Short mmCIF file of C-alpha atoms and ligand atoms in Angstrom, two decimals:
data_model
loop_
_atom_site.label_atom_id
_atom_site.label_comp_id
_atom_site.label_asym_id
_atom_site.label_seq_id
_atom_site.Cartn_x
_atom_site.Cartn_y
_atom_site.Cartn_z
CA UNK A 152 6.20 17.26 -22.48
CA UNK A 153 6.51 20.13 -19.96
CA UNK A 154 6.45 19.11 -16.62
CA UNK A 155 4.52 21.52 -13.70
CA UNK A 156 6.27 24.09 -11.84
CA UNK A 157 6.65 22.49 -8.92
CA UNK A 158 9.97 22.10 -6.37
CA UNK A 159 9.62 18.21 -6.28
CA UNK A 160 11.84 17.38 -3.53
CA UNK A 161 9.90 19.58 -1.03
CA UNK A 162 6.87 17.64 -1.66
CA UNK A 163 5.59 16.32 1.35
CA UNK A 164 3.42 13.07 1.49
CA UNK A 165 0.14 14.76 0.85
CA UNK A 166 -3.49 15.18 -1.49
CA UNK A 167 -2.43 17.38 -4.48
CA UNK A 168 -5.21 18.30 -6.61
CA UNK A 169 -4.11 16.96 -10.35
CA UNK A 170 -5.58 17.77 -13.43
CA UNK A 171 -7.80 14.33 -14.54
CA UNK A 172 -8.99 11.33 -12.70
CA UNK A 173 -10.90 8.13 -13.64
CA UNK A 174 -14.60 7.12 -13.21
CA UNK A 175 -16.78 4.14 -13.52
CA UNK A 176 -20.05 3.75 -12.32
CA UNK A 177 -22.35 0.35 -11.39
CA UNK A 178 -25.68 0.62 -11.75
CA UNK A 179 -27.97 -2.05 -12.66
CA UNK A 180 -25.89 -4.84 -12.56
CA UNK A 181 -23.36 -3.51 -14.81
CA UNK A 182 -20.09 -1.21 -15.26
CA UNK A 183 -20.24 1.39 -17.07
CA UNK A 184 -17.93 2.85 -19.59
CA UNK A 185 -15.96 4.44 -17.35
CA UNK A 186 -14.05 7.89 -18.30
CA UNK A 187 -11.86 10.89 -17.54
CA UNK A 188 -12.86 13.73 -15.42
CA UNK A 189 -12.01 17.08 -14.54
CA UNK A 190 -14.39 17.00 -11.52
CA UNK A 191 -12.68 16.53 -8.67
CA UNK A 192 -15.41 15.78 -5.87
CA UNK A 193 -18.33 13.16 -5.29
CA UNK A 194 -21.76 13.69 -5.09
CA UNK A 195 -23.43 11.03 -3.54
CA UNK A 196 -26.45 10.11 -1.34
CA UNK A 197 -26.73 11.28 2.74
CA UNK A 198 -27.44 7.69 3.07
CA UNK A 199 -25.01 5.90 0.82
CA UNK A 200 -23.70 2.73 1.98
CA UNK A 201 -20.38 3.81 2.33
CA UNK A 202 -20.99 6.77 4.78
CA UNK A 203 -23.43 4.43 6.84
CA UNK A 204 -21.38 1.23 6.72
CA UNK A 205 -18.49 1.69 5.26
CA UNK A 206 -18.84 -0.34 2.06
CA UNK A 207 -15.32 0.78 0.56
CA UNK A 208 -12.03 -0.50 -0.33
CA UNK A 209 -9.04 1.03 -2.08
CA UNK A 210 -5.47 0.03 -3.71
CA UNK A 211 -2.15 2.14 -3.73
CA UNK A 212 0.79 1.77 -6.23
CA UNK A 213 3.13 4.09 -7.54
CA UNK A 214 4.20 5.49 -10.82
CA UNK A 215 8.05 6.68 -11.62
CA UNK A 216 10.10 8.40 -14.07
CA UNK A 217 12.69 5.73 -15.69
CA UNK A 218 16.45 6.95 -16.32
CA UNK A 219 15.54 6.88 -19.85
CA UNK A 220 12.27 9.13 -19.73
CA UNK A 221 9.83 6.72 -19.34
CA UNK A 222 7.00 6.98 -17.26
CA UNK A 223 6.45 3.53 -15.73
CA UNK A 224 4.39 1.69 -12.96
CA UNK A 225 4.77 -1.48 -11.04
CA UNK A 226 2.65 -4.61 -10.92
CA UNK A 227 -0.61 -2.55 -11.29
CA UNK A 228 -2.08 -6.47 -12.09
CA UNK A 229 -1.49 -7.49 -8.50
CA UNK A 230 -3.16 -4.30 -7.53
CA UNK A 231 -6.37 -5.31 -9.65
CA UNK A 232 -6.17 -8.61 -8.55
CA UNK A 233 -6.08 -7.80 -4.67
CA UNK A 234 -8.60 -5.27 -4.98
CA UNK A 235 -11.08 -7.56 -6.57
CA UNK A 236 -10.77 -9.85 -3.49
CA UNK A 237 -11.09 -6.81 -1.33
CA UNK A 238 -14.45 -6.25 -3.37
CA UNK A 239 -15.73 -9.77 -3.15
CA UNK A 240 -15.08 -10.02 1.01
CA UNK A 241 -17.27 -6.34 1.03
CA UNK A 242 -19.98 -7.78 -1.12
CA UNK A 243 -19.19 -5.50 -3.60
CA UNK A 244 -18.70 -5.95 -7.71
CA UNK A 245 -15.65 -6.51 -8.51
CA UNK A 246 -14.21 -4.14 -11.32
CA UNK A 247 -12.59 -6.00 -13.85
CA UNK A 248 -8.86 -6.47 -13.49
CA UNK A 249 -8.04 -5.50 -17.06
CA UNK A 250 -10.13 -2.41 -16.71
CA UNK A 251 -8.63 -1.55 -13.40
CA UNK A 252 -5.13 -1.64 -15.37
CA UNK A 253 -6.25 0.09 -18.14
CA UNK A 254 -7.98 2.75 -15.62
CA UNK A 255 -4.64 3.33 -14.02
CA UNK A 256 -2.83 3.68 -16.81
CA UNK A 257 -4.65 6.24 -18.38
CA UNK A 258 -5.25 8.64 -15.48
CA UNK A 259 -1.41 8.43 -14.84
CA UNK A 260 -0.61 9.30 -18.86
CA UNK A 261 -3.67 12.22 -18.67
CA UNK A 262 -1.54 13.43 -15.88
CA UNK A 263 1.95 12.89 -17.00
CA UNK A 264 3.06 16.53 -16.42
CA UNK A 265 2.43 15.81 -12.61
CA UNK A 266 4.89 12.78 -12.72
CA UNK A 267 7.80 13.72 -11.26
CA UNK A 268 11.23 13.57 -13.03
CA UNK A 269 13.70 11.29 -12.90
CA UNK A 270 15.95 11.96 -9.75
CA UNK A 271 14.12 14.13 -7.75
CA UNK A 272 13.77 11.69 -5.32
CA UNK A 273 9.51 12.15 -5.58
CA UNK A 274 7.01 9.93 -7.40
CA UNK A 275 3.42 10.05 -8.30
CA UNK A 276 1.32 8.04 -5.92
CA UNK A 277 -2.16 6.02 -7.49
CA UNK A 278 -5.32 6.06 -5.60
CA UNK A 279 -7.87 3.33 -6.74
CA UNK A 280 -10.54 2.93 -4.56
CA UNK A 281 -14.13 1.73 -4.69
CA UNK A 282 -17.66 2.24 -2.58
CA UNK A 283 -21.28 1.76 -2.36
CA UNK A 284 -22.70 4.60 -3.58
CA UNK A 285 -26.63 4.33 -3.30
CA UNK A 286 -29.00 4.98 -0.42
CA UNK A 287 -29.14 2.20 1.90
CA UNK A 288 -30.84 2.35 5.62
CA UNK A 289 -31.15 -1.47 6.49
CA UNK A 290 -27.86 -3.43 6.53
CA UNK A 291 -27.41 -4.64 2.96
CA UNK A 292 -25.08 -4.21 0.12
CA UNK A 293 -25.72 -1.28 -1.67
CA UNK A 294 -26.72 -1.61 -5.73
CA UNK A 295 -25.12 1.06 -7.31
CA UNK A 296 -20.94 1.75 -7.00
CA UNK A 297 -18.33 3.87 -8.03
CA UNK A 298 -14.64 3.18 -8.89
CA UNK A 299 -12.56 5.79 -9.18
CA UNK A 300 -8.54 6.43 -9.67
CA UNK A 301 -6.77 9.75 -8.64
CA UNK A 302 -3.40 10.51 -8.69
CA UNK A 303 -1.11 12.65 -6.56
CA UNK A 304 2.82 13.63 -6.82
CA UNK A 305 4.28 12.40 -3.41
CA UNK A 306 7.62 13.76 -2.28
CA UNK A 307 10.99 11.50 -0.95
CA UNK A 308 9.70 9.07 1.69
CA UNK A 309 13.04 9.80 3.73
CA UNK A 310 13.56 13.38 3.51
CA UNK A 311 16.82 14.42 5.26
CA UNK A 312 17.92 10.92 5.45
CA UNK A 313 16.84 7.73 6.62
CA UNK A 314 15.94 7.77 10.38
CA UNK A 315 15.15 4.32 11.86
CA UNK A 316 11.66 4.05 13.21
CA UNK A 317 10.82 2.95 16.95
CA UNK A 318 8.21 0.82 17.16
CA UNK A 319 5.85 -0.62 19.51
CA UNK A 320 3.86 -4.09 20.50
CA UNK A 321 0.33 -2.93 20.34
CA UNK A 322 -2.29 -4.01 22.64
CA UNK A 323 -5.42 -3.16 20.46
CA UNK A 324 -5.93 -5.52 17.16
CA UNK A 325 -6.53 -4.26 14.03
CA UNK A 326 -7.81 -7.73 12.75
CA UNK A 327 -9.92 -10.83 13.93
CA UNK A 328 -8.90 -14.02 13.06
CA UNK A 329 -11.28 -14.96 10.08
CA UNK A 330 -12.01 -10.74 9.71
CA UNK A 331 -11.06 -8.46 7.12
CA UNK A 332 -7.43 -7.91 8.21
CA UNK A 333 -6.32 -9.60 4.98
CA UNK A 334 -8.30 -7.12 2.01
CA UNK A 335 -7.60 -3.39 1.71
CA UNK A 336 -10.88 -2.04 3.85
CA UNK A 337 -10.97 1.38 4.87
CA UNK A 338 -12.84 0.12 7.68
CA UNK A 339 -9.14 -1.95 8.89
CA UNK A 340 -8.33 1.77 8.91
CA UNK A 341 -10.56 3.63 10.60
CA UNK A 342 -10.23 1.41 13.44
CA UNK A 343 -6.65 2.27 13.49
CA UNK A 344 -6.79 5.63 13.86
CA UNK A 345 -7.23 6.14 17.59
CA UNK A 346 -4.28 3.67 18.30
CA UNK A 347 -1.91 5.03 15.51
CA UNK A 348 -2.77 8.81 17.30
CA UNK A 349 -1.85 7.28 20.55
CA UNK A 350 1.27 5.84 19.54
CA UNK A 351 2.72 9.06 18.10
CA UNK A 352 1.59 10.60 21.53
CA UNK A 353 3.46 8.08 23.29
CA UNK A 354 6.73 8.57 21.01
CA UNK A 355 6.12 5.60 18.71
CA UNK A 356 6.22 5.79 14.85
CA UNK A 357 3.93 2.84 14.57
CA UNK A 358 1.82 0.03 16.04
CA UNK A 359 3.14 -3.44 15.62
CA UNK A 360 0.12 -5.58 15.77
CA UNK A 361 0.11 -9.54 17.36
CA UNK A 362 -2.45 -12.07 16.33
CA UNK A 363 -5.44 -11.21 18.10
CA UNK A 364 -6.09 -14.76 19.10
CA UNK A 365 -2.98 -15.87 21.17
CA UNK A 366 -1.12 -12.67 21.29
CA UNK A 367 2.02 -14.45 20.67
CA UNK A 368 2.77 -13.93 16.92
CA UNK A 369 3.42 -10.94 14.84
CA UNK A 370 1.23 -9.69 12.08
CA UNK A 371 1.85 -6.47 10.81
CA UNK A 372 1.50 -2.70 11.46
CA UNK A 373 -1.36 -0.45 10.48
CA UNK A 374 -0.05 -0.22 6.44
CA UNK A 375 2.90 -2.17 6.05
CA UNK A 376 3.83 -5.39 6.17
CA UNK A 377 7.21 -6.46 8.38
CA UNK A 378 10.73 -8.23 7.08
CA UNK A 379 12.96 -9.69 9.48
CA UNK A 380 16.86 -10.50 8.78
CA UNK A 381 18.84 -13.09 10.44
CA UNK A 382 21.92 -14.54 8.79
CA UNK A 383 21.43 -14.88 5.07
CA UNK A 384 17.47 -15.47 5.52
CA UNK A 385 14.73 -12.94 5.19
CA UNK A 386 11.93 -14.00 7.41
CA UNK A 387 8.29 -12.81 7.00
CA UNK A 388 5.33 -13.35 9.40
CA UNK A 389 2.74 -16.03 6.96
CA UNK A 390 -0.67 -15.55 8.88
CA UNK A 391 -4.50 -15.39 7.21
CA UNK A 392 -4.96 -11.58 8.51
CA UNK A 393 -2.18 -10.04 7.30
CA UNK A 394 -2.74 -7.55 3.82
CA UNK A 395 -0.58 -9.59 1.52
CA UNK A 396 1.89 -6.80 0.25
CA UNK A 397 2.77 -6.56 -3.17
CA UNK A 398 6.39 -5.02 -2.04
CA UNK A 399 6.75 -7.59 0.55
CA UNK A 400 5.89 -10.30 -1.88
CA UNK A 401 8.06 -8.89 -4.54
CA UNK A 402 11.20 -8.29 -1.96
CA UNK A 403 10.96 -12.05 -1.12
CA UNK A 404 11.69 -12.92 -4.88
CA UNK A 405 14.51 -9.87 -5.01
CA UNK A 406 15.96 -11.46 -1.80
CA UNK A 407 15.90 -15.50 -3.60
CA UNK A 408 16.49 -14.55 -7.27
CA UNK A 409 18.96 -11.37 -7.50
CA UNK A 410 20.29 -11.48 -3.81
CA UNK A 411 20.75 -15.65 -3.43
CA UNK A 412 19.10 -15.56 0.10
CA UNK A 413 16.98 -17.92 1.69
CA UNK A 414 13.65 -16.78 2.42
CA UNK A 415 11.04 -18.07 5.04
CA UNK A 416 7.52 -17.33 5.14
CA UNK A 417 6.08 -18.54 8.42
CA UNK A 418 4.71 -17.79 11.40
CA UNK A 419 7.18 -15.19 13.41
CA UNK A 420 6.90 -15.89 17.74
CA UNK A 421 7.02 -12.62 19.66
CA UNK A 422 9.87 -14.72 21.73
CA UNK A 423 12.30 -15.15 18.65
CA UNK A 424 12.38 -11.20 17.90
CA UNK A 425 15.19 -10.53 19.44
CA UNK A 426 17.22 -13.04 17.75
CA UNK A 427 17.22 -10.98 14.35
CA UNK A 428 20.00 -8.82 13.45
CA UNK A 429 17.62 -6.39 10.78
CA UNK A 430 14.12 -5.54 10.58
CA UNK A 431 11.82 -3.23 8.45
CA UNK A 432 8.32 -2.18 7.30
CA UNK A 433 7.31 -2.44 3.66
CA UNK A 434 4.55 -0.92 1.43
CA UNK A 435 4.23 0.99 -1.68
CA UNK A 436 4.93 4.62 0.10
CA UNK A 437 8.13 4.16 1.60
CA UNK A 438 9.52 0.53 -0.06
CA UNK A 439 11.30 -0.42 3.30
CA UNK A 440 11.18 1.75 6.32
CA UNK A 441 14.01 0.20 8.38
CA UNK A 442 13.70 -0.47 12.07
CA UNK A 443 15.92 0.74 14.51
CA UNK A 444 13.92 -0.21 18.16
CA UNK A 445 10.81 -2.56 19.16
CA UNK A 446 9.17 -1.95 22.20
CA UNK A 447 7.53 -4.30 23.88
CA UNK A 448 6.23 -3.11 27.20
CA UNK A 449 9.24 -1.88 28.41
CA UNK A 450 11.56 -4.43 26.65
CA UNK A 451 13.72 -2.89 24.10
CA UNK A 452 14.99 -4.81 21.01
CA UNK A 453 17.39 -3.23 18.94
CA UNK A 454 18.23 -3.66 15.30
CA UNK A 455 20.59 -2.55 12.48
CA UNK A 456 18.38 0.24 11.32
CA UNK A 457 19.00 0.73 7.74
CA UNK A 458 21.50 -2.68 7.82
CA UNK A 459 23.42 -4.52 4.94
CA UNK A 460 20.63 -6.35 4.22
CA UNK A 461 18.15 -4.19 3.85
CA UNK A 462 19.93 -1.68 2.08
CA UNK A 463 20.60 -4.28 -0.68
CA UNK A 464 17.09 -5.10 -0.49
CA UNK A 465 15.66 -1.48 -0.34
CA UNK A 466 18.72 -0.36 -3.77
CA UNK A 467 17.58 -3.80 -5.71
CA UNK A 468 13.61 -3.34 -5.77
CA UNK A 469 14.22 0.28 -6.54
CA UNK A 470 16.53 -0.03 -9.23
CA UNK A 471 14.17 -2.68 -10.74
CA UNK A 472 11.36 -0.27 -10.51
CA UNK A 473 13.28 3.06 -11.65
CA UNK A 474 14.61 0.84 -14.56
CA UNK A 475 18.23 0.78 -13.27
CA UNK A 476 18.34 -3.37 -13.03
CA UNK A 477 16.47 -5.68 -15.48
CA UNK A 478 12.78 -6.42 -13.91
CA UNK A 479 11.21 -9.81 -14.02
CA UNK A 480 8.81 -10.55 -16.42
CA UNK A 481 5.86 -8.44 -16.20
CA UNK A 482 7.30 -6.43 -13.03
CA UNK A 483 6.82 -2.96 -14.95
CA UNK A 484 3.88 -1.88 -17.15
CA UNK A 485 5.17 1.09 -19.36
CA UNK A 486 2.75 3.95 -19.76
CA UNK A 487 4.50 6.52 -21.88
C1 PLP B 589 -1.41 -1.49 1.67
C2 PLP B 589 -1.13 -2.24 3.00
C3 PLP B 589 0.24 -2.72 3.35
C4 PLP B 589 0.95 -2.69 2.01
O1 PLP B 589 0.89 -2.90 0.78
P1 PLP B 589 1.78 -2.83 -0.38
O2 PLP B 589 0.84 -3.56 -1.70
O3 PLP B 589 3.08 -3.26 -0.22
O4 PLP B 589 1.56 -1.50 -1.04
C5 PLP B 589 0.38 -3.76 4.12
N1 PLP B 589 -0.11 -3.72 4.92
C6 PLP B 589 -1.48 -3.14 5.27
C7 PLP B 589 -2.52 -3.23 6.23
C8 PLP B 589 -2.17 -2.22 3.86
O5 PLP B 589 -3.11 -1.44 3.86
#
């Protein structure tokens, strides 16, 4: 198969229109058969529920070319499950989980020429999402929905080497107790935009949110979970308002089963973060971004950046994703 003529290593993290995307519509209580389309635009009512009341949720995962030339994706069943949970919380009809995986596979396969080659450092980002599409003016859920999957090639996350992040403890919140922090809703991102722009203006890479009820415990950043290292132990915050990152859940298993580490998922107090030696942000986009400094209202806490443990976790998980290391049962879906 001929790949597209793209300078893969100079791609950034941006939208590139590819050939085909998947669309399925929900109407009269049922999802239609769905299909691939060349049409990269969406036409909906000016009063669509998504436009008025933000009834939308999304997912993000990646497809990779392995060393032996296959195209694979990583744990799409967990994205399917998480999107079904998000849909239920937003009163949307869940897209069937088996069909979700099938739609991801079909969309990636149809755009195989756009999947960056092995060794380029680039990957293919896959974005499933759905939204309420019919006209709703009184506050209630839509009755019609659209589910779509598009793909876009994205460049190496750490272009020109890894630079440890400087992040701040945020004074604004992303999630309320019993709110929607645990689901991947667009609304969680809309209200974080003010704060991320402000963080960048103040010279920080990210906001670290604390629990909004007591402001004493670490939660996560706007789009990534947090891990800490202490000796041979990997520690990650536990809270009902954290988005359950698939990268983080996978790293915990890698730490335990591949690296022989202890793992702790528990509340992490702001007052104890100075005791950890390494800190990282984890999510699909970068796998792990090492944190060099957390700034808590003028007080700086320093970490090793890409320290030995975070490096090992990163190498092992990306090794599994790229087919260099044997994967646990069910982690890799072969697409082509
Ligand atoms: C998507 C997301 C993550 C990362 O989840 P992955 O499944 O690892 O990509 C973390 N936090 C938030 C708030 C997210 O929306």
